Amino acid sequence: MTAQASTQPSTDPGASPRRVPARAIAGLIADAFASLGVPAADAEKVASLMVEADLTGADAHGVFRLPQYVRRMKGGAVNPRANIRVERTAAATALVDGDNGLGHLVMARAADTAIALAREAGIGWVGVRRSNHAGTAGIYAAMPVEHGMIGIYSVVASANHMAPWGGAEMLLGTNPLGVGIPAGEEPPLVLDFATTVVSYGTVKACAMEGRPMPEGWMVDRTSGAPLTDPNRSHEGMLLPIGGYKGAGLALVLGLLAGPLNRAAFGRDVIDFNADEKSETNTGHFMVALDIARFLPLDAFKAEMDRHLRDLRASKRLPGFDSIRLPGDRRHQCKLDRAANGVPVSPALMRRLDELATELGIAPLFERA
């Protein structure tokens, strides 16, 4: 890092983001949770998963979320010392009760369980109830990839920001989908997207940084007119990807992650942005599929490499410098940010330093 990285951050709202080492961000997160009674090992685990979101470019799902997580824990909405329980329900299925713990801990346990089931049975499907917001879908979809498996993940989002197609009541969440598929020499394919045009975290980031939203993200819930002021997002709702198809996908994923696991869905969803005291009973599901049950893993990876290279080398439309596949940006972000630090905006830096003062821990700029 340069000398600037160890000095107090700029208060200029127009200043560029500063690059901060991932270890410094992880230390801040771990200390913040430990100060609230989370066991040290658990605090470090959550910190590593949150920083993974920052490293892979999911900026609205990493340290950006820390102040919100702290508020909810201080408000009694999240159990800092959860006893996560796993009930194996059949050869290839299990149900995880998160005991209202931090979502990252609950989902890490669910992913480990799905991988163990798949190792035995070829596939593992794990449902999750009584969890909380767990960050970006790609983190969990990529976990089975490290074990030569395909990962599939989804969740009932922690607030409803979308209506069923043609509706005006927000009864659906951004309900993301993550899919991870291993390759050989090529980076793994990791698909990670919300079923809305953008995540609500991106809207919150625009509001914090004073940036307008483009048309096409949100509409006014009463008139249906485009809404571009992020400070008025409470008056609007997010639009689905692909029109009715995205709304349908959000519905299906929500039903598989929610009611199937006796978790919240629809009107039962608690808006964790507005409520700092209530348990959300967030539902997720995690699937791991053992590739070796279909063909040798090395043969599959070789085929993946061949097809990914073929796709990237295919003819491009005018105006495009390259063909980008799911996971490409994620891979490049991680290489860059692991070497050069995670970009943190001045607005977020100020918010994190205020949080550190409130908790009595070292601020981020000192750690850098």
mmCIF file with all atom_site columns, N, CA, C and O in Angstrom, residues 227-246:
data_model
loop_
_atom_site.group_PDB
_atom_site.id
_atom_site.type_symbol
_atom_site.label_atom_id
_atom_site.label_alt_id
_atom_site.label_comp_id
_atom_site.label_asym_id
_atom_site.label_entity_id
_atom_site.label_seq_id
_atom_site.pdbx_PDB_ins_code
_atom_site.Cartn_x
_atom_site.Cartn_y
_atom_site.Cartn_z
_atom_site.occupancy
_atom_site.B_iso_or_equiv
_atom_site.pdbx_formal_charge
_atom_site.auth_seq_id
_atom_site.auth_comp_id
_atom_site.auth_asym_id
_atom_site.auth_atom_id
_atom_site.pdbx_PDB_model_num
ATOM 1  N N  . LEU A 1 227 ? -38.429 5.295   -11.626 1.00 0.00 ? 227 LEU A N  1
ATOM 2  C CA . LEU A 1 227 ? -37.958 5.939   -10.400 1.00 0.00 ? 227 LEU A CA 1
ATOM 3  C C  . LEU A 1 227 ? -36.431 5.913   -10.434 1.00 0.00 ? 227 LEU A C  1
ATOM 4  O O  . LEU A 1 227 ? -35.833 4.836   -10.525 1.00 0.00 ? 227 LEU A O  1
ATOM 5  N N  . THR A 1 228 ? -35.796 7.088   -10.384 1.00 0.00 ? 228 THR A N  1
ATOM 6  C CA . THR A 1 228 ? -34.342 7.163   -10.512 1.00 0.00 ? 228 THR A CA 1
ATOM 7  C C  . THR A 1 228 ? -33.654 7.751   -9.285  1.00 0.00 ? 228 THR A C  1
ATOM 8  O O  . THR A 1 228 ? -32.422 7.772   -9.239  1.00 0.00 ? 228 THR A O  1
ATOM 9  N N  . ASP A 1 229 ? -34.412 8.219   -8.310  1.00 0.00 ? 229 ASP A N  1
ATOM 10 C CA . ASP A 1 229 ? -33.840 8.779   -7.089  1.00 0.00 ? 229 ASP A CA 1
ATOM 11 C C  . ASP A 1 229 ? -33.724 7.664   -6.047  1.00 0.00 ? 229 ASP A C  1
ATOM 12 O O  . ASP A 1 229 ? -34.737 7.202   -5.517  1.00 0.00 ? 229 ASP A O  1
ATOM 13 N N  . PRO A 1 230 ? -32.506 7.208   -5.712  1.00 0.00 ? 230 PRO A N  1
ATOM 14 C CA . PRO A 1 230 ? -32.389 6.099   -4.761  1.00 0.00 ? 230 PRO A CA 1
ATOM 15 C C  . PRO A 1 230 ? -32.890 6.438   -3.369  1.00 0.00 ? 230 PRO A C  1
ATOM 16 O O  . PRO A 1 230 ? -33.240 5.546   -2.598  1.00 0.00 ? 230 PRO A O  1
ATOM 17 N N  . ASN A 1 231 ? -32.951 7.736   -3.042  1.00 0.00 ? 231 ASN A N  1
ATOM 18 C CA . ASN A 1 231 ? -33.477 8.135   -1.740  1.00 0.00 ? 231 ASN A CA 1
ATOM 19 C C  . ASN A 1 231 ? -34.986 8.001   -1.657  1.00 0.00 ? 231 ASN A C  1
ATOM 20 O O  . ASN A 1 231 ? -35.569 8.124   -0.577  1.00 0.00 ? 231 ASN A O  1
ATOM 21 N N  . ARG A 1 232 ? -35.628 7.730   -2.790  1.00 0.00 ? 232 ARG A N  1
ATOM 22 C CA . ARG A 1 232 ? -37.078 7.501   -2.818  1.00 0.00 ? 232 ARG A CA 1
ATOM 23 C C  . ARG A 1 232 ? -37.390 6.029   -3.105  1.00 0.00 ? 232 ARG A C  1
ATOM 24 O O  . ARG A 1 232 ? -38.508 5.693   -3.482  1.00 0.00 ? 232 ARG A O  1
ATOM 25 N N  . SER A 1 233 ? -36.401 5.164   -2.896  1.00 0.00 ? 233 SER A N  1
ATOM 26 C CA . SER A 1 233 ? -36.597 3.755   -3.250  1.00 0.00 ? 233 SER A CA 1
ATOM 27 C C  . SER A 1 233 ? -37.736 3.122   -2.460  1.00 0.00 ? 233 SER A C  1
ATOM 28 O O  . SER A 1 233 ? -38.349 2.156   -2.915  1.00 0.00 ? 233 SER A O  1
ATOM 29 N N  . HIS A 1 234 ? -38.039 3.683   -1.274  1.00 0.00 ? 234 HIS A N  1
ATOM 30 C CA . HIS A 1 234 ? -39.151 3.146   -0.482  1.00 0.00 ? 234 HIS A CA 1
ATOM 31 C C  . HIS A 1 234 ? -40.491 3.352   -1.169  1.00 0.00 ? 234 HIS A C  1
ATOM 32 O O  . HIS A 1 234 ? -41.484 2.719   -0.803  1.00 0.00 ? 234 HIS A O  1
ATOM 33 N N  . GLU A 1 235 ? -40.529 4.229   -2.164  1.00 0.00 ? 235 GLU A N  1
ATOM 34 C CA . GLU A 1 235 ? -41.770 4.479   -2.903  1.00 0.00 ? 235 GLU A CA 1
ATOM 35 C C  . GLU A 1 235 ? -41.899 3.560   -4.119  1.00 0.00 ? 235 GLU A C  1
ATOM 36 O O  . GLU A 1 235 ? -42.936 3.555   -4.787  1.00 0.00 ? 235 GLU A O  1
ATOM 37 N N  . GLY A 1 236 ? -40.840 2.811   -4.407  1.00 0.00 ? 236 GLY A N  1
ATOM 38 C CA . GLY A 1 236 ? -40.846 2.042   -5.647  1.00 0.00 ? 236 GLY A CA 1
ATOM 39 C C  . GLY A 1 236 ? -40.637 0.559   -5.431  1.00 0.00 ? 236 GLY A C  1
ATOM 40 O O  . GLY A 1 236 ? -40.598 0.055   -4.301  1.00 0.00 ? 236 GLY A O  1
ATOM 41 N N  . MET A 1 237 ? -40.521 -0.153  -6.525  1.00 0.00 ? 237 MET A N  1
ATOM 42 C CA . MET A 1 237 ? -40.212 -1.587  -6.490  1.00 0.00 ? 237 MET A CA 1
ATOM 43 C C  . MET A 1 237 ? -39.267 -1.905  -7.636  1.00 0.00 ? 237 MET A C  1
ATOM 44 O O  . MET A 1 237 ? -39.272 -1.246  -8.678  1.00 0.00 ? 237 MET A O  1
ATOM 45 N N  . LEU A 1 238 ? -38.432 -2.900  -7.408  1.00 0.00 ? 238 LEU A N  1
ATOM 46 C CA . LEU A 1 238 ? -37.487 -3.330  -8.418  1.00 0.00 ? 238 LEU A CA 1
ATOM 47 C C  . LEU A 1 238 ? -38.193 -4.084  -9.542  1.00 0.00 ? 238 LEU A C  1
ATOM 48 O O  . LEU A 1 238 ? -39.206 -4.752  -9.305  1.00 0.00 ? 238 LEU A O  1
ATOM 49 N N  . LEU A 1 239 ? -37.629 -3.992  -10.733 1.00 0.00 ? 239 LEU A N  1
ATOM 50 C CA . LEU A 1 239 ? -38.185 -4.702  -11.879 1.00 0.00 ? 239 LEU A CA 1
ATOM 51 C C  . LEU A 1 239 ? -37.468 -6.040  -12.067 1.00 0.00 ? 239 LEU A C  1
ATOM 52 O O  . LEU A 1 239 ? -36.267 -6.149  -11.811 1.00 0.00 ? 239 LEU A O  1
ATOM 53 N N  . PRO A 1 240 ? -38.193 -7.060  -12.524 1.00 0.00 ? 240 PRO A N  1
ATOM 54 C CA . PRO A 1 240 ? -37.560 -8.370  -12.733 1.00 0.00 ? 240 PRO A CA 1
ATOM 55 C C  . PRO A 1 240 ? -36.730 -8.393  -14.008 1.00 0.00 ? 240 PRO A C  1
ATOM 56 O O  . PRO A 1 240 ? -36.972 -7.623  -14.944 1.00 0.00 ? 240 PRO A O  1
ATOM 57 N N  . ILE A 1 241 ? -35.738 -9.279  -14.045 1.00 0.00 ? 241 ILE A N  1
ATOM 58 C CA . ILE A 1 241 ? -35.025 -9.515  -15.292 1.00 0.00 ? 241 ILE A CA 1
ATOM 59 C C  . ILE A 1 241 ? -35.977 -10.219 -16.268 1.00 0.00 ? 241 ILE A C  1
ATOM 60 O O  . ILE A 1 241 ? -36.785 -11.051 -15.860 1.00 0.00 ? 241 ILE A O  1
ATOM 61 N N  . GLY A 1 242 ? -35.916 -9.848  -17.525 1.00 0.00 ? 242 GLY A N  1
ATOM 62 C CA . GLY A 1 242 ? -36.686 -10.579 -18.537 1.00 0.00 ? 242 GLY A CA 1
ATOM 63 C C  . GLY A 1 242 ? -38.191 -10.536 -18.359 1.00 0.00 ? 242 GLY A C  1
ATOM 64 O O  . GLY A 1 242 ? -38.888 -11.485 -18.744 1.00 0.00 ? 242 GLY A O  1
ATOM 65 N N  . GLY A 1 243 ? -38.706 -9.469  -17.739 1.00 0.00 ? 243 GLY A N  1
ATOM 66 C CA . GLY A 1 243 ? -40.155 -9.353  -17.601 1.00 0.00 ? 243 GLY A CA 1
ATOM 67 C C  . GLY A 1 243 ? -40.768 -10.468 -16.778 1.00 0.00 ? 243 GLY A C  1
ATOM 68 O O  . GLY A 1 243 ? -40.285 -10.813 -15.699 1.00 0.00 ? 243 GLY A O  1
ATOM 69 N N  . TYR A 1 244 ? -41.827 -11.066 -17.299 1.00 0.00 ? 244 TYR A N  1
ATOM 70 C CA . TYR A 1 244 ? -42.555 -12.092 -16.544 1.00 0.00 ? 244 TYR A CA 1
ATOM 71 C C  . TYR A 1 244 ? -41.693 -13.329 -16.261 1.00 0.00 ? 244 TYR A C  1
ATOM 72 O O  . TYR A 1 244 ? -41.936 -14.053 -15.292 1.00 0.00 ? 244 TYR A O  1
ATOM 73 N N  . LYS A 1 245 ? -40.670 -13.553 -17.098 1.00 0.00 ? 245 LYS A N  1
ATOM 74 C CA . LYS A 1 245 ? -39.811 -14.721 -16.871 1.00 0.00 ? 245 LYS A CA 1
ATOM 75 C C  . LYS A 1 245 ? -39.012 -14.570 -15.578 1.00 0.00 ? 245 LYS A C  1
ATOM 76 O O  . LYS A 1 245 ? -38.869 -15.516 -14.803 1.00 0.00 ? 245 LYS A O  1
ATOM 77 N N  . GLY A 1 246 ? -38.468 -13.384 -15.346 1.00 0.00 ? 246 GLY A N  1
ATOM 78 C CA . GLY A 1 246 ? -37.731 -13.147 -14.114 1.00 0.00 ? 246 GLY A CA 1
ATOM 79 C C  . GLY A 1 246 ? -38.620 -13.223 -12.892 1.00 0.00 ? 246 GLY A C  1
ATOM 80 O O  . GLY A 1 246 ? -38.215 -13.753 -11.847 1.00 0.00 ? 246 GLY A O  1
#
